[in-house]
Amino acid sequence: MEFHSFQYLLFFLVVYTIYIVLPNKFRYIWLLAASYFFYYCANARYVPLLLGITLLAWLSGIGIEQAQRRNKTVMAKRLFVLTIILDLGILCYFKYTGFLLDNLKHFTTLFHTNTLSAIKDILPPLGISFIIFQSVSYTADVYKQTIPAERNAIKFAFYLAFFPKLVSGPIERAGTIIEQLRSPIRLHLADLKEGLSLILMGLFLKLVLSDNIAAVINPVFASWQDYSGLQIALALALFAFQIYGDFGGYSYIALGSARILGFQLSNNFESPFHAESVSEFWTRWHITLNNWLRDYLYIPLGGNRKGTLRKYVNTMIVFLLSGLWHGAEWTFVIWGGLNGLYIIAENVMKSTCKKAHRHGSSAEDRFSTHLRRRVITFLLFDFALLFFSMPNLSSALGMIRHSVTQPGIRELFNFGFLDLFPDIKTFAVITLALLILLWTDTIIYREKISYTTFFFRQSSAFRWLISIMAICMIIFFGAYGDTYEQTQFIYFQF
């Protein structure tokens, strides 16, 4: 049940209609039932697994808290470790068994043996990475006594299964969601307006920007041998915006759906392409995942408290595992490793840059300086995306070799690289959508406000004009356009 499908619209209308007439004390129970129905429609055979993960974390949290109250710290620690092992074991089984066996198969062929000739693909449950990470964070927070264990099983199940965030996040903390259930759920007209504006923005990013870009660049990634290096570079640049539109669009729809129902979810993006360093970029892109990795992996590993070398090692571990989290393929590991190396290089150069800035600090505020940093950050991120976009390592390396040997420099002067676009309409739609996105992000970045704050600062007439224009673009150039092909959200595979 895709967020941008008619089925989801019908599902949400039914859920909301019943929700608003229910007594307050039954509302979250109704949403829990709706969430499990949502998951059943997407992943019917794995509903028992979701129940099992929920029951494991809930019972474990209570057990850990009781053991700590009785000063049985060893028992609490063992229960905590066991729960984490079981959670991560479930994640590893579904996401990495095939990857490990496939690599073991290649290893055995080096010795002219093939004992693993038949490897059955294991289809991971939808949203398993997000569900497990939230379960782990809850267990860790209870163990660290950051939050109390939740005694109400239905409220805890609601935390893990709330349908707007169930499949692709945001990765919420238990304290954030469960705390909102401690007070009566109030429905306000302002929440309805804000939720609808967020959903409209999400649909625009997904249907008009991301899916139209996908139609242009998918043929390039499928048959890169037929394109020049310049066209591949343009496709990669567009791919960065496709992912942003796709995952950002999903996040806006998730936030908007939750807001209409009276809940606040965490923002996942904050104008990432305005970042002036890779370090800053990762504080603005997929924020909830990076905060999770910082709090539950980087800091427990020692963070930056145990010397410079250990700091760099911890950084690489975090980014390599972040890459592996995204997918069981060496391309994702390299993608994560490259971003880790970028950040280490930035840290190494920081002291040198500080010395240089002391002698030329006036250059720091120049527009050209900020622009240069943003362009460099984007290019570094975009090069790493080459590995993210390819199905395997050989294809990624082949694309790099092909781009170097067939650069297509002549196309830069005769605009031949624009042949990537099938027609002028597609080029115009993507360009307009990109300009709207960059304009909105620039205002949000400069004024340090949220999208909804920016939107509702405008006059009523302006808001209606923008909304009608967005709806028209979605209808004519998105969902009902003559060349539109609906695509699944990219992060559903993670």
Coordinates of C-alpha atoms in Angstrom, one line a residue:
M1 CA 0.0 0.0 0.0
E2 CA 2.1 2.8 -1.3
F3 CA 1.8 6.3 0.2
H4 CA 1.1 7.8 -3.2
S5 CA -1.5 5.2 -4.2
F6 CA -5.3 5.4 -4.3
Q7 CA -5.4 2.5 -1.9
Y8 CA -3.6 4.5 0.7
L9 CA -5.8 7.5 0.2
L10 CA -8.9 5.2 0.7
F11 CA -7.3 3.5 3.7
F12 CA -6.4 6.8 5.4
L13 CA -9.9 8.3 4.8
V14 CA -11.5 5.3 6.4
V15 CA -9.1 5.3 9.3
Y16 CA -9.5 9.0 9.9
T17 CA -13.3 9.0 9.7
I18 CA -13.6 6.3 12.4
Y19 CA -10.8 7.9 14.4
I20 CA -12.4 11.3 14.8
V21 CA -15.7 9.8 16.2
L22 CA -14.1 7.4 18.6
P23 CA -13.7 8.2 22.3
N24 CA -10.2 9.5 23.1
K25 CA -9.2 6.4 25.1
F26 CA -9.8 4.1 22.1
R27 CA -8.1 6.1 19.4
Y28 CA -4.6 4.7 19.7
I29 CA -6.0 1.2 19.9
W30 CA -7.9 1.8 16.6
L31 CA -4.7 3.2 15.1
L32 CA -2.8 0.1 16.2
A33 CA -5.3 -2.1 14.6
A34 CA -5.1 0.0 11.4
S35 CA -1.3 -0.2 11.5
Y36 CA -1.4 -4.0 11.6
F37 CA -3.9 -4.1 8.8
F38 CA -1.5 -1.7 6.8
Y39 CA 1.4 -4.1 7.5
Y40 CA -0.7 -7.1 6.6
C41 CA -1.6 -5.6 3.2
A42 CA 2.1 -5.1 2.5
N43 CA 3.6 -8.1 4.2
A44 CA 1.0 -10.6 5.4
R45 CA 3.2 -13.5 6.2
Y46 CA 5.5 -11.4 8.4
V47 CA 2.8 -10.0 10.7
P48 CA 3.8 -12.8 13.3
L49 CA 7.4 -11.6 13.1
L50 CA 6.3 -8.0 13.9
L51 CA 4.4 -9.3 16.9
G52 CA 7.3 -11.4 18.0
I53 CA 9.8 -8.5 17.8
T54 CA 7.3 -6.3 19.8
L55 CA 6.7 -8.9 22.4
L56 CA 10.5 -9.5 22.8
A57 CA 11.3 -5.8 23.3
W58 CA 8.3 -5.2 25.6
L59 CA 9.0 -8.2 27.9
S60 CA 12.7 -7.4 27.9
G61 CA 12.2 -3.8 28.9
I62 CA 10.1 -4.8 31.9
G63 CA 12.6 -7.6 32.8
I64 CA 15.6 -5.2 32.7
E65 CA 13.8 -2.6 34.7
Q66 CA 12.8 -5.1 37.4
A67 CA 16.3 -6.5 37.6
Q68 CA 17.8 -3.0 38.0
R69 CA 15.3 -2.2 40.8
R70 CA 16.4 -5.3 42.7
N71 CA 20.1 -4.3 42.1
K72 CA 20.6 -7.4 39.9
T73 CA 22.8 -5.6 37.5
V74 CA 24.4 -8.7 36.0
M75 CA 21.0 -10.2 35.2
A76 CA 19.8 -6.8 33.7
K77 CA 23.0 -6.7 31.5
R78 CA 22.6 -10.3 30.3
L79 CA 18.9 -9.7 29.4
F80 CA 19.9 -6.5 27.6
V81 CA 22.7 -8.3 25.6
L82 CA 20.4 -11.3 24.8
T83 CA 17.7 -9.0 23.5
I84 CA 20.1 -7.0 21.3
I85 CA 21.6 -10.3 20.0
L86 CA 18.2 -11.6 19.1
D87 CA 17.1 -8.4 17.5
L88 CA 20.3 -8.1 15.4
G89 CA 20.2 -11.8 14.7
I90 CA 16.7 -11.4 13.1
L91 CA 18.0 -8.4 11.0
C92 CA 21.1 -10.2 9.9
Y93 CA 19.2 -13.4 9.0
F94 CA 16.8 -11.7 6.7
K95 CA 19.1 -9.1 5.2
Y96 CA 22.5 -10.7 5.1
T97 CA 22.2 -14.5 5.0
G98 CA 22.1 -14.5 1.2
F99 CA 25.0 -11.9 1.1
L100 CA 27.2 -14.0 3.3
L101 CA 26.4 -17.3 1.6
D102 CA 27.0 -15.7 -1.8
N103 CA 30.4 -14.4 -0.8
L104 CA 31.2 -17.8 0.8
K105 CA 30.2 -19.5 -2.5
H106 CA 32.7 -17.3 -4.4
F107 CA 35.4 -18.0 -1.9
T108 CA 34.9 -21.8 -2.2
T109 CA 35.2 -21.6 -6.0
L110 CA 38.8 -20.4 -5.5
F111 CA 39.6 -23.9 -4.2
H112 CA 37.6 -25.5 -7.0
T113 CA 34.8 -26.6 -4.7
N114 CA 31.2 -25.6 -4.8
T115 CA 29.3 -26.9 -1.8
L116 CA 26.9 -23.9 -1.9
S117 CA 25.7 -24.2 -5.4
A118 CA 22.0 -23.6 -4.5
I119 CA 21.4 -20.4 -2.5
K120 CA 17.8 -19.6 -1.9
D121 CA 17.0 -15.9 -1.8
I122 CA 15.5 -14.7 1.5
L123 CA 13.0 -11.9 1.0
P124 CA 13.4 -9.5 3.9
P125 CA 10.2 -8.2 5.5
L126 CA 9.2 -4.7 4.6
G127 CA 10.6 -2.2 7.0
I128 CA 12.6 -4.7 9.0
S129 CA 15.6 -2.4 9.4
F130 CA 13.5 0.4 10.8
I131 CA 11.5 -1.8 13.1
I132 CA 14.7 -3.5 14.6
F133 CA 16.5 -0.2 15.1
Q134 CA 13.6 1.2 17.0
S135 CA 13.4 -2.0 19.1
V136 CA 17.1 -1.8 19.9
S137 CA 16.9 1.9 20.8
Y138 CA 14.0 1.2 23.2
T139 CA 15.9 -1.7 24.9
A140 CA 19.1 0.4 25.2
D141 CA 17.2 3.4 26.6
V142 CA 15.5 1.3 29.2
Y143 CA 18.8 -0.4 30.2
K144 CA 20.5 3.1 30.5
Q145 CA 17.5 4.2 32.5
T146 CA 16.9 7.0 30.1
I147 CA 13.2 6.1 29.9
P148 CA 11.0 3.8 32.1
A149 CA 9.9 0.5 30.7
E150 CA 6.4 0.8 29.1
R151 CA 4.0 -1.5 31.0
N152 CA 1.1 -1.0 28.6
A153 CA 1.6 -3.6 25.8
I154 CA -0.8 -1.9 23.4
K155 CA 1.0 1.5 23.7
F156 CA 4.3 -0.2 23.2
A157 CA 3.0 -2.1 20.1
F158 CA 1.7 1.2 18.8
Y159 CA 5.2 2.8 19.1
L160 CA 6.7 0.1 16.9
A161 CA 3.9 -0.3 14.4
F162 CA 2.4 3.2 13.9
F163 CA 1.8 3.0 10.2
P164 CA 3.1 6.4 8.9
K165 CA 6.6 5.5 10.1
L166 CA 6.3 1.7 10.0
V167 CA 7.9 0.9 6.6
S168 CA 10.6 3.6 6.1
G169 CA 10.8 5.7 9.2
P170 CA 11.5 8.2 10.6
I171 CA 13.4 6.1 13.2
E172 CA 11.6 7.4 16.3
R173 CA 12.6 7.0 20.0
A174 CA 10.1 5.3 22.3
G175 CA 10.1 8.2 24.6
T176 CA 9.0 10.6 21.8
I177 CA 6.0 8.5 20.7
I178 CA 4.8 6.9 24.0
E179 CA 5.1 10.3 25.7
Q180 CA 2.5 11.7 23.2
L181 CA 0.1 8.9 24.3
R182 CA 0.3 10.0 28.0
S183 CA -2.0 12.9 27.3
P184 CA -5.3 12.8 25.5
I185 CA -5.0 13.0 21.7
R186 CA -6.3 16.4 20.6
L187 CA -7.3 17.0 17.0
H188 CA -7.0 20.5 15.8
L189 CA -7.8 22.2 12.6
A190 CA -4.3 23.6 12.4
D191 CA -2.9 20.0 12.5
L192 CA -5.2 19.1 9.7
K193 CA -4.0 22.0 7.6
E194 CA -0.4 21.4 8.3
G195 CA -0.7 17.7 7.7
L196 CA -2.4 18.2 4.3
S197 CA 0.3 20.7 3.3
L198 CA 3.0 18.2 4.2
I199 CA 1.3 15.5 2.3
L200 CA 0.9 17.7 -0.8
M201 CA 4.6 18.6 -0.6
G202 CA 5.5 14.9 -0.3
L203 CA 3.4 13.9 -3.3
F204 CA 4.9 16.8 -5.4
L205 CA 8.5 15.6 -4.5
K206 CA 7.7 12.0 -5.2
L207 CA 5.4 12.1 -8.3
V208 CA 6.6 15.2 -10.1
L209 CA 10.3 15.4 -9.2
S210 CA 11.5 11.9 -8.3
D211 CA 9.5 9.7 -10.6
N212 CA 10.1 12.0 -13.7
I213 CA 13.8 11.9 -13.0
A214 CA 13.6 8.1 -12.6
A215 CA 12.1 7.8 -16.1
V216 CA 15.1 9.7 -17.5
I217 CA 18.0 8.1 -15.6
N218 CA 16.9 4.5 -15.2
P219 CA 17.8 3.7 -18.8
V220 CA 21.3 5.1 -18.2
F221 CA 22.0 3.0 -15.1
A222 CA 20.6 -0.1 -16.9
S223 CA 22.7 0.4 -20.1
W224 CA 25.5 2.8 -19.1
Q225 CA 27.7 1.4 -22.0
D226 CA 25.4 3.3 -24.4
Y227 CA 26.0 6.7 -22.8
S228 CA 28.9 9.1 -22.6
G229 CA 30.7 10.0 -19.4
L230 CA 29.1 13.5 -19.4
Q231 CA 25.6 11.9 -19.7
I232 CA 26.4 9.5 -16.9
A233 CA 27.6 12.4 -14.7
L234 CA 24.3 14.3 -15.4
A235 CA 22.4 11.1 -14.6
L236 CA 24.2 10.8 -11.3
A237 CA 23.6 14.4 -10.4
L238 CA 19.9 13.9 -11.1
F239 CA 20.0 10.7 -9.1
A240 CA 20.9 12.7 -6.0
F241 CA 17.8 14.7 -6.4
Q242 CA 15.7 11.7 -7.2
I243 CA 16.6 10.1 -3.9
Y244 CA 16.0 13.4 -2.1
G245 CA 12.6 13.7 -3.8
D246 CA 11.7 10.1 -3.2
F247 CA 12.8 9.7 0.5
G248 CA 12.0 13.3 1.3
G249 CA 8.6 12.9 -0.3
Y250 CA 8.0 9.8 1.7
S251 CA 9.0 11.5 4.9
Y252 CA 6.8 14.5 4.3
I253 CA 3.8 12.2 3.7
A254 CA 4.6 10.3 6.9
L255 CA 4.9 13.5 8.9
G256 CA 1.7 14.8 7.4
S257 CA -0.3 11.6 8.0
A258 CA 0.8 11.6 11.6
R259 CA 0.1 15.3 12.1
I260 CA -3.5 14.9 10.9
L261 CA -3.9 12.1 13.5
G262 CA -2.5 14.3 16.2
F263 CA 1.1 13.0 16.4
Q264 CA 4.4 14.7 15.8
L265 CA 7.2 12.7 14.0
S266 CA 10.8 13.8 13.7
N267 CA 12.0 15.6 10.6
N268 CA 14.3 13.6 8.5
F269 CA 15.8 16.3 6.2
E270 CA 16.9 19.9 6.6
S271 CA 18.0 21.4 3.3
P272 CA 20.9 18.9 2.9
F273 CA 22.2 20.3 -0.4
H274 CA 23.0 23.6 1.4
A275 CA 25.6 21.8 3.6
E276 CA 29.1 23.1 3.3
S277 CA 30.9 19.9 4.4
V278 CA 30.2 16.2 4.3
S279 CA 30.0 16.3 8.1
E280 CA 27.3 18.9 8.0
F281 CA 25.6 17.0 5.2
W282 CA 25.1 14.0 7.4
T283 CA 23.4 16.2 10.0
R284 CA 20.8 17.2 7.4
W285 CA 20.2 14.0 5.5
H286 CA 18.3 11.0 7.0
I287 CA 18.6 12.7 10.3
T288 CA 17.0 10.1 12.5
L289 CA 19.2 7.3 11.2
N290 CA 22.4 9.3 11.7
N291 CA 21.3 10.3 15.2
W292 CA 20.6 6.7 15.9
L293 CA 24.0 5.6 14.7
R294 CA 25.6 8.4 16.8
D295 CA 23.8 7.6 20.0
Y296 CA 23.8 3.8 19.8
L297 CA 27.0 3.0 17.9
Y298 CA 29.5 5.8 17.7
I299 CA 29.2 7.0 21.3
P300 CA 29.3 3.4 22.8
L301 CA 32.4 2.7 20.7
G302 CA 34.1 5.6 22.4
G303 CA 33.1 8.4 20.1
N304 CA 35.9 11.1 20.1
R305 CA 36.8 10.5 23.8
K306 CA 39.6 8.1 23.3
G307 CA 42.0 9.9 21.0
T308 CA 42.2 11.0 17.4
L309 CA 43.0 7.6 15.9
R310 CA 40.2 5.9 17.8
K311 CA 37.8 8.6 16.6
Y312 CA 38.7 8.0 13.0
V313 CA 38.3 4.2 13.5
N314 CA 34.9 4.7 15.1
T315 CA 33.9 7.0 12.2
M316 CA 34.8 4.4 9.7
I317 CA 33.0 1.6 11.6
V318 CA 29.8 3.7 11.7
F319 CA 29.8 4.6 8.1
L320 CA 30.7 1.1 6.9
L321 CA 27.9 -0.4 9.0
S322 CA 25.6 2.4 7.7
G323 CA 26.4 1.3 4.2
L324 CA 25.7 -2.3 5.1
W325 CA 22.4 -1.3 6.8
H326 CA 21.3 0.1 3.4
G327 CA 21.9 -3.1 1.6
A328 CA 23.7 -6.4 1.6
E329 CA 26.0 -5.6 -1.3
W330 CA 29.7 -4.5 -1.5
T331 CA 28.6 -1.3 -3.4
F332 CA 26.7 -0.1 -0.3
V333 CA 29.8 -0.9 1.9
I334 CA 32.0 1.2 -0.4
W335 CA 29.4 4.0 -0.5
G336 CA 29.5 4.1 3.3
G337 CA 33.3 3.8 3.4
L338 CA 33.7 6.7 1.0
N339 CA 31.6 9.0 3.2
G340 CA 33.6 7.9 6.2
L341 CA 36.8 8.8 4.4
Y342 CA 35.4 12.1 3.4
I343 CA 34.7 13.0 7.0
I344 CA 38.1 11.8 8.2
A345 CA 39.8 13.9 5.5
E346 CA 37.8 16.9 6.6
N347 CA 38.9 16.4 10.2
V348 CA 42.6 16.0 9.2
M349 CA 42.4 19.2 7.1
K350 CA 40.5 21.2 9.8
S351 CA 43.5 22.5 11.7
T352 CA 45.2 23.6 8.5
C353 CA 42.1 25.4 7.4
K354 CA 41.7 27.1 10.7
K355 CA 45.3 28.5 10.4
A356 CA 44.6 29.8 6.9
H357 CA 41.4 31.4 8.0
R358 CA 43.1 33.4 10.7
H359 CA 45.0 35.2 7.9
G360 CA 42.1 35.6 5.5
S361 CA 38.9 35.4 7.5
S362 CA 37.2 38.0 5.3
A363 CA 36.9 35.4 2.6
E364 CA 34.7 33.2 4.9
D365 CA 31.6 35.3 4.3
R366 CA 31.9 35.5 0.5
F367 CA 29.2 34.1 -1.6
S368 CA 31.7 32.3 -3.8
T369 CA 33.2 30.6 -0.7
H370 CA 29.9 29.2 0.4
L371 CA 29.0 28.2 -3.1
R372 CA 32.3 26.4 -3.6
R373 CA 31.9 24.4 -0.4
R374 CA 28.4 23.4 -1.3
V375 CA 29.4 22.3 -4.8
I376 CA 32.4 20.3 -3.5
T377 CA 30.2 18.6 -0.9
F378 CA 27.6 17.8 -3.5
L379 CA 30.2 16.4 -5.9
L380 CA 31.7 14.2 -3.2
F381 CA 28.3 12.9 -2.1
D382 CA 27.3 12.4 -5.7
F383 CA 30.4 10.4 -6.6
A384 CA 29.7 8.0 -3.7
L385 CA 26.2 7.6 -5.0
L386 CA 27.6 6.0 -8.1
F387 CA 28.2 2.9 -6.0
F388 CA 24.8 3.3 -4.3
S389 CA 23.1 3.3 -7.7
M390 CA 24.7 0.2 -9.2
P391 CA 23.5 -3.4 -8.5
N392 CA 27.0 -4.8 -8.0
L393 CA 30.7 -3.7 -7.8
S394 CA 31.6 -4.8 -11.3
S395 CA 28.9 -2.6 -12.8
A396 CA 30.1 0.4 -10.7
L397 CA 33.7 0.0 -11.7
G398 CA 32.8 -0.6 -15.3
M399 CA 30.8 2.6 -15.3
I400 CA 33.8 4.5 -14.0
R401 CA 36.1 3.1 -16.6
H402 CA 33.6 3.8 -19.4
S403 CA 33.1 7.4 -18.2
V404 CA 36.9 8.0 -18.2
T405 CA 37.5 6.4 -21.7
Q406 CA 34.3 7.9 -23.3
P407 CA 33.9 11.3 -21.6
G408 CA 31.9 12.9 -24.3
I409 CA 33.6 16.3 -23.9
R410 CA 32.2 17.5 -27.3
E411 CA 28.7 17.2 -25.9
L412 CA 29.4 19.9 -23.5
F413 CA 29.7 22.4 -26.4
N414 CA 26.8 21.2 -28.6
F415 CA 24.6 20.3 -25.7
G416 CA 24.4 16.7 -26.8
F417 CA 24.3 15.6 -23.1
L418 CA 20.7 16.9 -23.0
D419 CA 19.7 14.1 -25.3
L420 CA 19.3 12.2 -22.0
F421 CA 15.8 13.8 -21.8
P422 CA 13.2 12.2 -24.0
D423 CA 11.5 15.5 -24.8
I424 CA 11.3 19.1 -24.0
K425 CA 8.3 18.6 -21.7
T426 CA 10.2 16.2 -19.4
F427 CA 13.2 18.6 -19.3
A428 CA 10.9 21.5 -18.4
V429 CA 9.0 19.6 -15.7
I430 CA 12.1 18.4 -14.0
T431 CA 13.8 21.8 -14.2
L432 CA 10.8 23.6 -12.8
A433 CA 10.4 21.0 -10.0
L434 CA 14.1 21.3 -9.1
L435 CA 13.9 25.1 -9.0
I436 CA 10.8 24.9 -6.7
L437 CA 12.6 22.5 -4.4
L438 CA 15.9 24.5 -4.3
W439 CA 14.0 27.8 -3.7
T440 CA 12.0 26.3 -0.8
D441 CA 15.1 24.7 0.7
T442 CA 17.0 28.0 0.4
I443 CA 14.3 29.9 2.4
I444 CA 14.1 27.2 5.0
Y445 CA 17.9 27.1 5.3
R446 CA 18.4 30.9 5.6
E447 CA 15.5 31.5 8.0
K448 CA 16.1 28.3 10.0
I449 CA 12.4 27.3 10.0
S450 CA 10.4 24.3 9.1
Y451 CA 8.5 23.9 5.8
T452 CA 5.1 24.3 7.4
T453 CA 6.2 27.4 9.3
F454 CA 7.4 28.9 6.0
F455 CA 4.2 27.9 4.2
F456 CA 1.8 29.2 6.8
R457 CA 3.6 32.5 7.0
Q458 CA 2.3 33.3 3.6
S459 CA -1.0 34.9 2.8
S460 CA -4.1 32.8 2.3
A461 CA -4.3 33.7 -1.4
F462 CA -0.6 32.7 -1.9
R463 CA -1.1 29.4 -0.1
W464 CA -4.1 28.5 -2.2
L465 CA -2.3 29.5 -5.4
I466 CA 0.7 27.3 -4.5
S467 CA -1.5 24.4 -3.5
I468 CA -3.6 24.5 -6.7
M469 CA -0.4 24.7 -8.8
A470 CA 1.1 21.8 -7.0
I471 CA -2.1 19.7 -7.5
C472 CA -2.2 20.6 -11.2
M473 CA 1.4 19.5 -11.6
I474 CA 0.8 16.3 -9.7
I475 CA -2.2 15.5 -11.9
F476 CA -0.8 16.5 -15.3
F477 CA 2.9 15.7 -14.9
G478 CA 2.7 13.1 -12.2
A479 CA 0.1 10.6 -11.3
Y480 CA -2.0 11.1 -14.4
G481 CA 0.5 12.3 -16.9
D482 CA 0.6 10.6 -20.2
T483 CA 4.2 9.3 -19.7
Y484 CA 4.0 8.7 -16.0
E485 CA 5.2 5.4 -14.5
Q486 CA 4.6 4.8 -10.8
T487 CA 7.7 3.6 -9.0
Q488 CA 8.1 2.2 -5.5
F489 CA 9.8 4.3 -2.8
I490 CA 13.5 3.6 -2.9
Y491 CA 13.9 3.2 0.8
F492 CA 11.3 0.4 0.9
Q493 CA 14.1 -2.0 -0.1
F494 CA 16.0 -1.1 3.1

